[in-house]
Coordinates of C-alpha atoms in Angstrom, one line a residue:
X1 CA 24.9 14.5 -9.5
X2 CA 25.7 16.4 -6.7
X3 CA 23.1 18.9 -5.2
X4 CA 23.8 22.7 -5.2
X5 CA 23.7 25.7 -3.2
X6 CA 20.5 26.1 -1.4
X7 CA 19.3 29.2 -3.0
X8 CA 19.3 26.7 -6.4
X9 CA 17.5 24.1 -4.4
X10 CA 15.3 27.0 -3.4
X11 CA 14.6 28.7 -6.5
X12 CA 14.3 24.8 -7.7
X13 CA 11.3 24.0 -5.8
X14 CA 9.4 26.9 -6.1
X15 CA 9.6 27.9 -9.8
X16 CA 8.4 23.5 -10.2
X17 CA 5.1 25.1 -7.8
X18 CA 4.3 28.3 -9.3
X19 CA 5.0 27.3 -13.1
X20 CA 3.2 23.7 -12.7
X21 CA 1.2 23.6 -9.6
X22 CA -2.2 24.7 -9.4
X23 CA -1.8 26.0 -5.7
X24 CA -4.0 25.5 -3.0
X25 CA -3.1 28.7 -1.8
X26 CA -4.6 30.5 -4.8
X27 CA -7.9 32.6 -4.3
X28 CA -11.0 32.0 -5.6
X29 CA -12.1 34.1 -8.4
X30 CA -14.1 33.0 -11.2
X31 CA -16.5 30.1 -11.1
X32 CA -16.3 28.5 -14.4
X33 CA -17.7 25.7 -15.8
X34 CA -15.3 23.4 -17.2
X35 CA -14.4 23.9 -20.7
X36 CA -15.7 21.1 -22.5
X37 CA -14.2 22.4 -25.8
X38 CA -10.7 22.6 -24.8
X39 CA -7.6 20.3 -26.9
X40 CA -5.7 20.4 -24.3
X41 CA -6.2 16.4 -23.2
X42 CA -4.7 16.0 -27.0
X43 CA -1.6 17.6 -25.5
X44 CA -0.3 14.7 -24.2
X45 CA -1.9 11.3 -23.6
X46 CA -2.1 9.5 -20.5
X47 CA 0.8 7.7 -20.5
X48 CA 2.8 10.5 -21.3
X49 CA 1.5 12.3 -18.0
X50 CA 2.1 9.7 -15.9
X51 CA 5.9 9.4 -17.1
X52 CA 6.1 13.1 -16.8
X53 CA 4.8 13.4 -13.2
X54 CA 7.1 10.3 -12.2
X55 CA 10.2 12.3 -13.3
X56 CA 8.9 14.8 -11.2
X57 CA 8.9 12.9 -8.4
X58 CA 12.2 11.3 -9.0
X59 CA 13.9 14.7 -9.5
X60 CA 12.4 15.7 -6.1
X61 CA 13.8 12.9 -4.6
X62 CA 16.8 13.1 -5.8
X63 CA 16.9 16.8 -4.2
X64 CA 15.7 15.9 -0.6
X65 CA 12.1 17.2 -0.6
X66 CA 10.6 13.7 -0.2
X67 CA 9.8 12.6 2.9
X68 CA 9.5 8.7 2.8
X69 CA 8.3 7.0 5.5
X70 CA 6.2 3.6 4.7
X71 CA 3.6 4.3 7.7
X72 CA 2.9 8.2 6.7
X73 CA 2.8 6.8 3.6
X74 CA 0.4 4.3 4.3
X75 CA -1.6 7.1 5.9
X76 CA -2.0 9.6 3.0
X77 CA -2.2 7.4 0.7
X78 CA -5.5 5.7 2.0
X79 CA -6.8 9.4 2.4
X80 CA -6.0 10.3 -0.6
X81 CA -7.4 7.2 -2.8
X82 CA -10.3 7.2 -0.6
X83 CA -11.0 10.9 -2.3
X84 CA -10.2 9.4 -5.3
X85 CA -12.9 7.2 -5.3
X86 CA -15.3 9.4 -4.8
X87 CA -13.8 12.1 -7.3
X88 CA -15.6 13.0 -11.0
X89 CA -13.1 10.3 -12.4
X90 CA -12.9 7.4 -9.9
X91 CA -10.4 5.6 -12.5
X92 CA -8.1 8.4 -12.7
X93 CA -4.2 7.0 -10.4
X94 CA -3.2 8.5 -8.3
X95 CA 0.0 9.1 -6.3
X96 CA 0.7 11.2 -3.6
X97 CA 3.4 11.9 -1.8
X98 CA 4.2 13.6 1.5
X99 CA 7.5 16.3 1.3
X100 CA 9.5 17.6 4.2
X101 CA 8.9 21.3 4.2
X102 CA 7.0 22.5 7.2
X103 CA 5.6 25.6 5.2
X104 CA 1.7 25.4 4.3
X105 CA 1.4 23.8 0.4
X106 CA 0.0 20.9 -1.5
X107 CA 0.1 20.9 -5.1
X108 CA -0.6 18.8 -8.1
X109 CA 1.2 18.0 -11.2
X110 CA 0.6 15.4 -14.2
X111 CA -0.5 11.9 -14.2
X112 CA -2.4 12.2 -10.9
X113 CA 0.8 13.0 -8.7
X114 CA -0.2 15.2 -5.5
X115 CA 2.4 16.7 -3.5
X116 CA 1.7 17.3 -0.1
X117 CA 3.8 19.7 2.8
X118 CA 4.3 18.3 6.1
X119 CA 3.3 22.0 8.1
X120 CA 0.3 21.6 6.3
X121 CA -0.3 18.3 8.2
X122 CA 1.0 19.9 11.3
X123 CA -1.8 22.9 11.2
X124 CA -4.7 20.4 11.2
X125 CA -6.5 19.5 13.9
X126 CA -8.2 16.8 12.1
X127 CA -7.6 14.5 9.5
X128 CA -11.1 16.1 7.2
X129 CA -9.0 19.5 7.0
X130 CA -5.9 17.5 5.4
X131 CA -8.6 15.7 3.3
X132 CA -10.2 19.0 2.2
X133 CA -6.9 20.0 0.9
X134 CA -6.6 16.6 -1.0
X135 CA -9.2 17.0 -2.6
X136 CA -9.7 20.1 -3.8
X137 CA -5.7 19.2 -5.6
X138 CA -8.0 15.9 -6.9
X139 CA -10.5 18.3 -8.3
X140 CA -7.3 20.1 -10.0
X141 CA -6.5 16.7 -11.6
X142 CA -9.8 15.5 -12.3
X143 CA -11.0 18.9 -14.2
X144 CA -7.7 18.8 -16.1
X145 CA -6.5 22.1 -14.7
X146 CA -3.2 20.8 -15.3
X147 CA -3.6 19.5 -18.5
X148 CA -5.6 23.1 -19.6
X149 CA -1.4 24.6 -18.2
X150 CA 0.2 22.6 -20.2
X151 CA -1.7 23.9 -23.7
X152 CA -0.9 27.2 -22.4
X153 CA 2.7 27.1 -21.9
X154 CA 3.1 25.6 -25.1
X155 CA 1.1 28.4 -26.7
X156 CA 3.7 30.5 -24.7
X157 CA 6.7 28.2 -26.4
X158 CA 7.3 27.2 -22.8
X159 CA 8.5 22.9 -23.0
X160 CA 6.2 20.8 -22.8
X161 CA 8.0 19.3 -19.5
X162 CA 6.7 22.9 -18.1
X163 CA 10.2 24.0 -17.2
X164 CA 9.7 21.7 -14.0
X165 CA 12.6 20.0 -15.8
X166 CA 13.7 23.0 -17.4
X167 CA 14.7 24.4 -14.1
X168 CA 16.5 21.6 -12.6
X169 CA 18.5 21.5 -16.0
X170 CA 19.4 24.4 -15.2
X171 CA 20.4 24.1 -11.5
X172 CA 22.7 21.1 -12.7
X173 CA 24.7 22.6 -15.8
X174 CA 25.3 25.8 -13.5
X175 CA 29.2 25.8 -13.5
X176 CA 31.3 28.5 -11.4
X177 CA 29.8 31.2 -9.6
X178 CA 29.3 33.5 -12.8
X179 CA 27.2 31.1 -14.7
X180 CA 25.4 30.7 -11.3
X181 CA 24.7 34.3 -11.3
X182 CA 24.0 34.7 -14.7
X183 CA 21.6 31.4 -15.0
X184 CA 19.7 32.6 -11.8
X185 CA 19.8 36.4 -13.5
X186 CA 17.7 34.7 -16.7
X187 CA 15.7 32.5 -15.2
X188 CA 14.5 35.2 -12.5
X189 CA 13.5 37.5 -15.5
X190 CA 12.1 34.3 -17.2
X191 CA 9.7 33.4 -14.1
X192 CA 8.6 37.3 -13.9
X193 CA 6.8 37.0 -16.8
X194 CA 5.5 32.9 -17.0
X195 CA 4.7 33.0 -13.4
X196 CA 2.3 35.9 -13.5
X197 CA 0.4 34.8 -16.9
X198 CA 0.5 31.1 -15.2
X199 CA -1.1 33.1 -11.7
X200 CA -3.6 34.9 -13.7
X201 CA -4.5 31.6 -15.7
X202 CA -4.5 29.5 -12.6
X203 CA -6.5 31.4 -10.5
X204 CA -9.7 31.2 -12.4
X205 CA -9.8 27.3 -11.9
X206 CA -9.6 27.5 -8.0
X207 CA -13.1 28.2 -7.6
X208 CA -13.8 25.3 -9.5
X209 CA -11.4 23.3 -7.5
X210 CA -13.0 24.2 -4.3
X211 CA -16.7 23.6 -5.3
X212 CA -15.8 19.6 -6.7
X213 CA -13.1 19.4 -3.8
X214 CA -16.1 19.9 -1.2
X215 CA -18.2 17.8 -2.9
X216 CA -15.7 15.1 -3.4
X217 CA -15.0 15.6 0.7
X218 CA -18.6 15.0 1.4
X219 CA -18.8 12.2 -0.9
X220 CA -16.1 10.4 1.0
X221 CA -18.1 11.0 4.6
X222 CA -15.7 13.7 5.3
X223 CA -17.1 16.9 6.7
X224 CA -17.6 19.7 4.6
X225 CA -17.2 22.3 7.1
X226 CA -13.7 21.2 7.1
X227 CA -12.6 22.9 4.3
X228 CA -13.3 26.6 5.0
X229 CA -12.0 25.8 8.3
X230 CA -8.5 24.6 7.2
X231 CA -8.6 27.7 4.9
X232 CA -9.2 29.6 8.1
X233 CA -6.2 28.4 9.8
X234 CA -3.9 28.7 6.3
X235 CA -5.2 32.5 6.7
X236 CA -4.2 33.2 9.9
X237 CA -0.8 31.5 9.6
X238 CA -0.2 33.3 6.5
X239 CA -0.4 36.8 8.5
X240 CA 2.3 35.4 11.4
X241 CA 6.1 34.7 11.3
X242 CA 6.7 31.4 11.3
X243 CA 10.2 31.6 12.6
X244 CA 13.0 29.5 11.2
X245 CA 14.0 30.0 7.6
X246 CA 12.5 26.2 6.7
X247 CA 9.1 27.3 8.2
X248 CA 9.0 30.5 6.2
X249 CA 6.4 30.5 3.1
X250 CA 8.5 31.1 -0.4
X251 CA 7.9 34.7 -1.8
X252 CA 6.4 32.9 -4.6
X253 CA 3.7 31.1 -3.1
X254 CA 2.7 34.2 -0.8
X255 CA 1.1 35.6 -4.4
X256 CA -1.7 33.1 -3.7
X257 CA -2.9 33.8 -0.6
X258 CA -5.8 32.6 0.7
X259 CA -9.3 35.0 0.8
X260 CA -12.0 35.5 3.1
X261 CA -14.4 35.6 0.0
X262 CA -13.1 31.7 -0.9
X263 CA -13.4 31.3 3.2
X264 CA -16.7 32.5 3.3
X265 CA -17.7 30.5 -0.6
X266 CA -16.5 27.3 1.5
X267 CA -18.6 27.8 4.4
X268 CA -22.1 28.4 1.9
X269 CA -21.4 25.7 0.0
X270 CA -20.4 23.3 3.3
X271 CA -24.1 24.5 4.7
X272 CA -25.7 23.5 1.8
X273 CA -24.5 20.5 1.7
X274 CA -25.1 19.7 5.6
X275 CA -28.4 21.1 5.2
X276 CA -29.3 18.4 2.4
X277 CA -26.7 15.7 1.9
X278 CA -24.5 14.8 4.9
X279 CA -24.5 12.9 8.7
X280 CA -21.0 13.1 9.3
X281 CA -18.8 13.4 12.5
X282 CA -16.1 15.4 13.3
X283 CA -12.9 13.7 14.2
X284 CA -10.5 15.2 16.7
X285 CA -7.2 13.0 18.1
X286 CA -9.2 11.3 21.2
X287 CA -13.2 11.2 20.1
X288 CA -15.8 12.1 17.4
X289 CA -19.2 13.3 18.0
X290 CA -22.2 12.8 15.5
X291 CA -23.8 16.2 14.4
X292 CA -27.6 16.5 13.7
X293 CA -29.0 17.9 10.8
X294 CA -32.5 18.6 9.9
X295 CA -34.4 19.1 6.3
X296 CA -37.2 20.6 6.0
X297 CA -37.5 21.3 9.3
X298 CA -37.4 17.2 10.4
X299 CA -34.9 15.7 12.5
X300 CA -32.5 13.0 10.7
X301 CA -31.7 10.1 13.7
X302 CA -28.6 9.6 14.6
X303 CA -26.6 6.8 13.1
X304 CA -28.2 7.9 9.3
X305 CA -26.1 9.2 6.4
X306 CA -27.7 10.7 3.4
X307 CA -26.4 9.9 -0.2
X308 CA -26.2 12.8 -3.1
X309 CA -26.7 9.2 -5.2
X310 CA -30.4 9.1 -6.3
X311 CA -29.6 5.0 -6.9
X312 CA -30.0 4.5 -3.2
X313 CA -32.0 5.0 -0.5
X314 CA -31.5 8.6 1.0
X315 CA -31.2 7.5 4.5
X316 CA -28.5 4.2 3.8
X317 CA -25.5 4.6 6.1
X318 CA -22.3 4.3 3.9
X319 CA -20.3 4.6 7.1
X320 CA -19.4 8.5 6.5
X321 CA -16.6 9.7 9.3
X322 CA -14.3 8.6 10.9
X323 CA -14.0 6.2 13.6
X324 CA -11.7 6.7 16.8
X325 CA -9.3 4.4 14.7
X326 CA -9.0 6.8 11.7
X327 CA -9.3 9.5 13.9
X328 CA -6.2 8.1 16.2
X329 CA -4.2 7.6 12.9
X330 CA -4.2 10.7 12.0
X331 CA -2.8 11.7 15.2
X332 CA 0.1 9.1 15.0
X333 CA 0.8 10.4 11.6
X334 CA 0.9 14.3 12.3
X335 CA 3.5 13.9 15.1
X336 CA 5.3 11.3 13.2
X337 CA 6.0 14.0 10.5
X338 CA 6.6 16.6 13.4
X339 CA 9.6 14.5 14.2
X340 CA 10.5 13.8 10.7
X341 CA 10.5 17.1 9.0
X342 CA 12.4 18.6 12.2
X343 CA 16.3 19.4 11.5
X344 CA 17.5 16.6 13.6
X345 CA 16.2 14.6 16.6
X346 CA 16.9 16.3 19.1
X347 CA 14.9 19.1 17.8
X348 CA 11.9 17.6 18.1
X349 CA 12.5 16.2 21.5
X350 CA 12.7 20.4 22.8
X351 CA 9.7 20.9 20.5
X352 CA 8.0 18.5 22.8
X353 CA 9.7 20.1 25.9
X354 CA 7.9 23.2 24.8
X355 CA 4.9 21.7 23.9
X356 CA 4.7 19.9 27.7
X357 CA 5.1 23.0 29.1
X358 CA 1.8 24.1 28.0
X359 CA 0.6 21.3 29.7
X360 CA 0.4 17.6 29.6
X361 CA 1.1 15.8 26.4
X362 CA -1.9 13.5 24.4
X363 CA -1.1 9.9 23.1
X364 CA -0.2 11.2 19.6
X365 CA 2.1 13.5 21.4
X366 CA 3.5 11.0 23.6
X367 CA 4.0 8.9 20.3
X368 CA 6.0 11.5 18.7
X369 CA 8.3 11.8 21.4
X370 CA 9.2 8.3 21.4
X371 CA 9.6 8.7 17.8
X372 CA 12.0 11.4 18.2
X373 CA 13.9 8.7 21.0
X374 CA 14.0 6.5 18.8
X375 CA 15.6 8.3 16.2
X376 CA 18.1 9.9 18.0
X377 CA 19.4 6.3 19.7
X378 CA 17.7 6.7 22.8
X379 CA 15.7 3.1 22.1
X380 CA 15.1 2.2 26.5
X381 CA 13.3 5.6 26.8
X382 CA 11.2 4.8 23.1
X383 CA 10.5 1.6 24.1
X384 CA 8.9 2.5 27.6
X385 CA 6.6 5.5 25.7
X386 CA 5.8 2.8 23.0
X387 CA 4.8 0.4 25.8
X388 CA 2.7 2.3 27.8
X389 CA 0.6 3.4 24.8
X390 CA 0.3 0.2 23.8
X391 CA -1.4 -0.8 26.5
X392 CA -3.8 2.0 26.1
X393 CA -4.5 0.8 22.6
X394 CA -3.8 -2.7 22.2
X395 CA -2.8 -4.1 18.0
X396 CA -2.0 -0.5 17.1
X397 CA 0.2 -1.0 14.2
X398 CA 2.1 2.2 14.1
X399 CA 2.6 1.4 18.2
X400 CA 3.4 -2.3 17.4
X401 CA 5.8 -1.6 15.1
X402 CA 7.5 1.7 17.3
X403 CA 8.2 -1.1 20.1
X404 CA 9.6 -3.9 18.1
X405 CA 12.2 -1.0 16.3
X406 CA 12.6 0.5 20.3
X407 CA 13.4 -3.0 21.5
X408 CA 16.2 -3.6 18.6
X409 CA 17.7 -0.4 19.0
X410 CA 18.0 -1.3 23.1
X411 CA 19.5 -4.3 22.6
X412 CA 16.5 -6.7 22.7
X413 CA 17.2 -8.5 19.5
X414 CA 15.1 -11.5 20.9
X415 CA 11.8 -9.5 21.7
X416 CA 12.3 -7.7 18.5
X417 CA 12.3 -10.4 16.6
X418 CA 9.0 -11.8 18.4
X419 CA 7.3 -8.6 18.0
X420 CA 7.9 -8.7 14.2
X421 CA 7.2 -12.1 13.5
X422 CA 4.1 -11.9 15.1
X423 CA 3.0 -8.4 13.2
X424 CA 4.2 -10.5 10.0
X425 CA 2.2 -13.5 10.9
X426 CA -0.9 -10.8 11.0
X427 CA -0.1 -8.6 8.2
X428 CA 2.4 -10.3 5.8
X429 CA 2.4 -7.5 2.9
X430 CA 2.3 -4.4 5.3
X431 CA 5.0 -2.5 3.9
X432 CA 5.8 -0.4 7.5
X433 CA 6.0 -4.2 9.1
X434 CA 7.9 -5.8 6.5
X435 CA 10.2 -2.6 6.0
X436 CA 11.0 -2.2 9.7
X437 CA 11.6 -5.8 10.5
X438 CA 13.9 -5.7 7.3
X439 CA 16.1 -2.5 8.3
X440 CA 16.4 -4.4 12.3
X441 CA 17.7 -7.5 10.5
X442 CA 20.2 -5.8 7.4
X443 CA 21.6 -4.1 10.4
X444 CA 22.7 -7.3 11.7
X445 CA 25.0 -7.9 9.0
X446 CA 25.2 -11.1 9.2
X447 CA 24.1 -13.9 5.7
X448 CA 21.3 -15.3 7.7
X449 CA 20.1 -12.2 8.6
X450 CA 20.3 -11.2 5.1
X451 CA 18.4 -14.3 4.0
X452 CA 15.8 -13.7 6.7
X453 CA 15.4 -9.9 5.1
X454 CA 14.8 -10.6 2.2
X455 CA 12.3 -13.7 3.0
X456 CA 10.6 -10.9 4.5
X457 CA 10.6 -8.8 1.6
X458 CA 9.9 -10.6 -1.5
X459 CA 6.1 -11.1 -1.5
X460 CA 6.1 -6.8 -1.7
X461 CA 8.8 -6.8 -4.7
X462 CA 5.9 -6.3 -6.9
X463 CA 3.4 -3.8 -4.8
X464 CA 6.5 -1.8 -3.4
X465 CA 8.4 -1.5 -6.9
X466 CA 8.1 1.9 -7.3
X467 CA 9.3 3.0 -3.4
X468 CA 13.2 3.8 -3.2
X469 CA 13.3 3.1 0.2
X470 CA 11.8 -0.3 -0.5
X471 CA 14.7 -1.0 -3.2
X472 CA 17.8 0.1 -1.2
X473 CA 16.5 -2.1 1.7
X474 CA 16.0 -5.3 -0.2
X475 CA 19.4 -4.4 -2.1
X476 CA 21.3 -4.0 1.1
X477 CA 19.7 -7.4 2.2
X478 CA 20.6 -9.2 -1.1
X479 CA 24.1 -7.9 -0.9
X480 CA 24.5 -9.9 2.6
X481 CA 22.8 -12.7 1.9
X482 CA 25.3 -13.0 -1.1
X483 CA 22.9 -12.5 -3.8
X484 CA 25.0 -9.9 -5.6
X485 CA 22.4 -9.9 -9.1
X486 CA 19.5 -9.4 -7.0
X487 CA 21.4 -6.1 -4.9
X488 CA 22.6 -5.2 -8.4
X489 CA 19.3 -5.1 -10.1
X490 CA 17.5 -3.6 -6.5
X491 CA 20.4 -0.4 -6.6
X492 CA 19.6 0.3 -9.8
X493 CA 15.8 0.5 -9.7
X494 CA 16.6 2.5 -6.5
X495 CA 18.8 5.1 -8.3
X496 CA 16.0 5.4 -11.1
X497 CA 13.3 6.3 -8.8
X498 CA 15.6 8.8 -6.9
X499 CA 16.5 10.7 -10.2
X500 CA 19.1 9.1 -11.4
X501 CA 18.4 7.4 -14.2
X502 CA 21.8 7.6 -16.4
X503 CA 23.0 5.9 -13.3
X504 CA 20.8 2.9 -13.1
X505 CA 20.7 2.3 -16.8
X506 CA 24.3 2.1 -16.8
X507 CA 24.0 0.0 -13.6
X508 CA 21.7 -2.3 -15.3
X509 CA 24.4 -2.4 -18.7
X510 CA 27.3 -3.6 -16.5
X511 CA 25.0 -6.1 -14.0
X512 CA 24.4 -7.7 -17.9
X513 CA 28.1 -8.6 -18.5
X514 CA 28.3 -11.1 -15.2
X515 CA 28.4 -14.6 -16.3
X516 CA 26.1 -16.2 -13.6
X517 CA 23.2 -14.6 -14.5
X518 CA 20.5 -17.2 -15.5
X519 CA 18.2 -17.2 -17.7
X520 CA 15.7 -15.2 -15.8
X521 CA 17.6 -12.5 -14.4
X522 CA 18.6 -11.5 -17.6
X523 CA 15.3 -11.5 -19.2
X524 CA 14.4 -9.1 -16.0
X525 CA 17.6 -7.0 -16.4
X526 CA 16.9 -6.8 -20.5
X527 CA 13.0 -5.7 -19.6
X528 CA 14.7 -3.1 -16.9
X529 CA 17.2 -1.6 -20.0
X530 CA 14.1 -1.4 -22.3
X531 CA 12.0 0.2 -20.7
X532 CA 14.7 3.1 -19.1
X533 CA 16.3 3.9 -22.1
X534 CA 13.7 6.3 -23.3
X535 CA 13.5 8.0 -19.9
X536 CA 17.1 8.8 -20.3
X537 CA 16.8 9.9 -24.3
X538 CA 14.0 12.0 -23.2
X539 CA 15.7 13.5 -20.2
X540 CA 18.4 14.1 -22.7
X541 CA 16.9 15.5 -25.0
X542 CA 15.7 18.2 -22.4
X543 CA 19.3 18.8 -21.7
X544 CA 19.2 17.3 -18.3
X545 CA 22.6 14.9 -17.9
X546 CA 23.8 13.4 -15.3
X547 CA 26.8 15.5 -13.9
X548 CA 28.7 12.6 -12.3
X549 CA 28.6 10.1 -16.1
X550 CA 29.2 13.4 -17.6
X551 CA 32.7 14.4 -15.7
X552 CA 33.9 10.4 -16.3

């Protein structure tokens, strides 16, 4: 399956937002109560959601949106499932996921699976505006906006995939440039009429979004007041060219913009909850500060957090805010994905030569910018950044990990090694330890090596099964240890997750044929083929075949 032109890629992406997403840039209108009355949870079942919003994610994949990276990750994910809990449906999965386009979006799709841009972590200034935009995607999921699409578009005969598939069928069985022309003629007439009955069905569950998102972000001892003022900033970026064509908002998602009237709804409803409900702080990268609140005229002292739960005590702290921890990860991670979502290292080094110019770069800054050494092969000059920050802030992880990978990729095998045994020895089953100390030993090359990688790697096999990343590391590390079945059956579950799964069941068919498989690897492999297969019938029967099995 090979990837086409941009303007498919394009067209791709932003037809799976407007026809599927329910936008965070959408404006509030109505404020509806949920419709209790509505089928639409009998359109598919749970299950059926979850498999749906995986292909998603392995068709995005597949196309280069995803941005993988175990420690941002790490990072959202904790954010995200710490929303989660303290959503309307606490059991409800989730899965979110970070992509590389450094235009302002987040969306959510079925089964729980949130979809956040890296600009939109780039325009916070704190890690409660990047959770007010979680959650208010949460509230999508949790009030079954999505679900209440999916009815709809049926009603419209629309697939039940929601054309997210739909389109990428068509992206793939475009053949010449004529049937390009004519398939992006159709489906550009198609969109004209779904997208704008999917806007004007959409748009009346934002105001709902926003009310539950708030309260889910106070819940979680976020602030409140972060949510208008991350709207706030969306609004003002909206009205400015953001240069480069990567930075530029799609046409499409300029129909939602964002409104002073859902500004000025966030801030009301933020006041009313700090005037009843909430002790938070207010995070920036280097501090917090406590604010005060008062009811009924009466000072709360500091240190106190009220509860909206009449079960306990009004004035119990639940720990709401964050620390200088949180608040310092958050940092790490927004510079982490400034370096990551740039077009190539050296970008983001003369990003940071701009920045400096404006004056002295932070720690998060200073992080980045070994980041961005790092990455472009420059590991002496990482390693003395990642050093000197360390010191500052002694068992950082993310810094812990930055100078064991500086010292490999300077030539320090031996004080690599120490650094990541010792970071193993404290956190066995971090994925961002065991990941990194696995890529600094595969690129050895050598059986021991190997061995040692995949030592390293095994007690995640279960918790990191659905990471592609994870799977093409502990292949490469089977393969030179001389463990061929185990890099067989790890490249297949790695092409399935990145949207190829044709690919990976017919891996899985031929792995079955060796003759030294025992009698566990080929109960694993059978499990593997049983549980593909109808993935592939249904992505067939959508009309979405691999290209590359198809040619053969």
């Amino acid at each position: 399956m090979r990837l086409r032109p941009a303007r498919h890629a394009t067209l791709l992406l932003t037809t799976l937002l407007v026809l599927l997403v329910a936008s965070v840039c959408a404006p509030a209108q109505d404020n509806r109560l949920p419709d209790i009355g509505s089928s639409a949870g009998t359109v598919l079942g749970p299950a059926q959601q979850a498999e749906y919003g995986r292909m998603l994610l392995a068709q995005l994949r597949h196309y280069g949106y995803v941005l993988e990276d175990p420690l941002v990750d790490g990072w959202l994910q904790a954010t995200g499932n710490r929303l989660a809990a303290a959503s309307d449906d606490p059991e409800q999965r989730f899965t979110f996921f970070m992509m590389k386009d450094r235009s302002i979006n987040a969306f959510a799709t079925l089964g729980g699976y949130i979809g956040m841009n890296a600009g939109l972590v780039l325009a916070a200034e704190q890690e409660d505006e990047v959770a007010a935009v979680l959650g208010h995607e949460v509230a999508h999921v949790t009030q079954a906006h999505v679900l209440r699409s999916v009815e709809r578009a049926q009603r419209d005969s629309i697939p039940i995939l929601l054309a997210m598939l739909g389109a990428i069928a068509i992206a793939q069985s475009a053949g010449g440039n004529s049937s390009d022309d004519a398939a992006m003629a159709a489906m550009a007439s198609a969109q004209g009429l779904m997208a704008q009955r999917q806007i004007n069905y959409t748009r009346s569950n934002e105001s709902e979004a926003d009310r539950i998102g708030i309260r889910t972000l106070s819940r979680s001892g976020y602030q409140p007041e972060a949510m208008a003022s991350m709207f706030e900033r969306m609004h003002a970026v909206s009205r400015t060219n953001q240069g480069g064509a990567r930075e530029r908002l799609p046409d499409y998602l300029r129909t939602h913009p964002v409104t002073t009237t859902r500004i000025s709804e966030a801030k009301d409803r933020a006041e009313r909850l700090s005037g009843g409900t909430v002790v938070g702080t207010v995070s920036t990268p280097e501090a917090t500060r406590t604010q005060r609140v008062t009811i009924d005229g009466v000072a709360v002292p500091e240190g106190l957090r009220l509860t909206d739960n009449p079960l306990l005590p009004s004035t119990l702290d639940l720990g709401g805010g964050l620390d200088a921890g949180e608040s310092r990860e958050f940092g790490w991670a927004r510079e982490r994905l400034r370096v990551l979502s740039a077009n190539t290292p050296e970008a983001a080094i003369r990003e940071y030569d701009s920045i400096a110019r404006s004056g002295p770069l932070d720690d998060a800054q200073r992080y980045g910018l070994a980041v961005a050494y790092l990455r472009a092969g420059r590991g002496a000059e990482a390693a003395t950044h990642m050093a000197g920050l360390l010191e500052r802030h002694p068992g950082d992880l993310w810094l812990g990990v930055g100078l064991a990978e500086a010292d490999a990729r300077a030539g320090r095998a031996e004080a690599a090694d120490r650094r990541f045994e010792a970071l193993l020895e404290r956190m066995p089953r971090n994925p961002s330890v065991a990941l990194g100390y696995a890529d600094v030993l595969v690129a050895r090359n050598t059986p021991e090596a190997g061995r040692r990688a995949q030592e390293v790697l095994r007690p995640l096999l279960f918790a990191s099964s659905g990471d592609p990343a994870f799977q093409r590391t502990f292949a490469r590390a089977s393969e030179i240890a001389g463990d061929p079945v185990r890099a067989g059956e790890a490249w297949a579950e790695a092409a399935f997750l990145g949207g190829r799964e044709e690919q990976a069941l017919v891996q899985l068919n031929t792995l079955k044929k060796r003759d030294d498989l025992d009698y566990y690897a080929r109960a694993r492999i059978d499990a593997r083929i049983a549980a593909i297969t109808p993935v592939v019938l249904e992505l067939r029967r959508q009309g979405i075949r691999d290209p590359d099995l198809r040619r053969r």
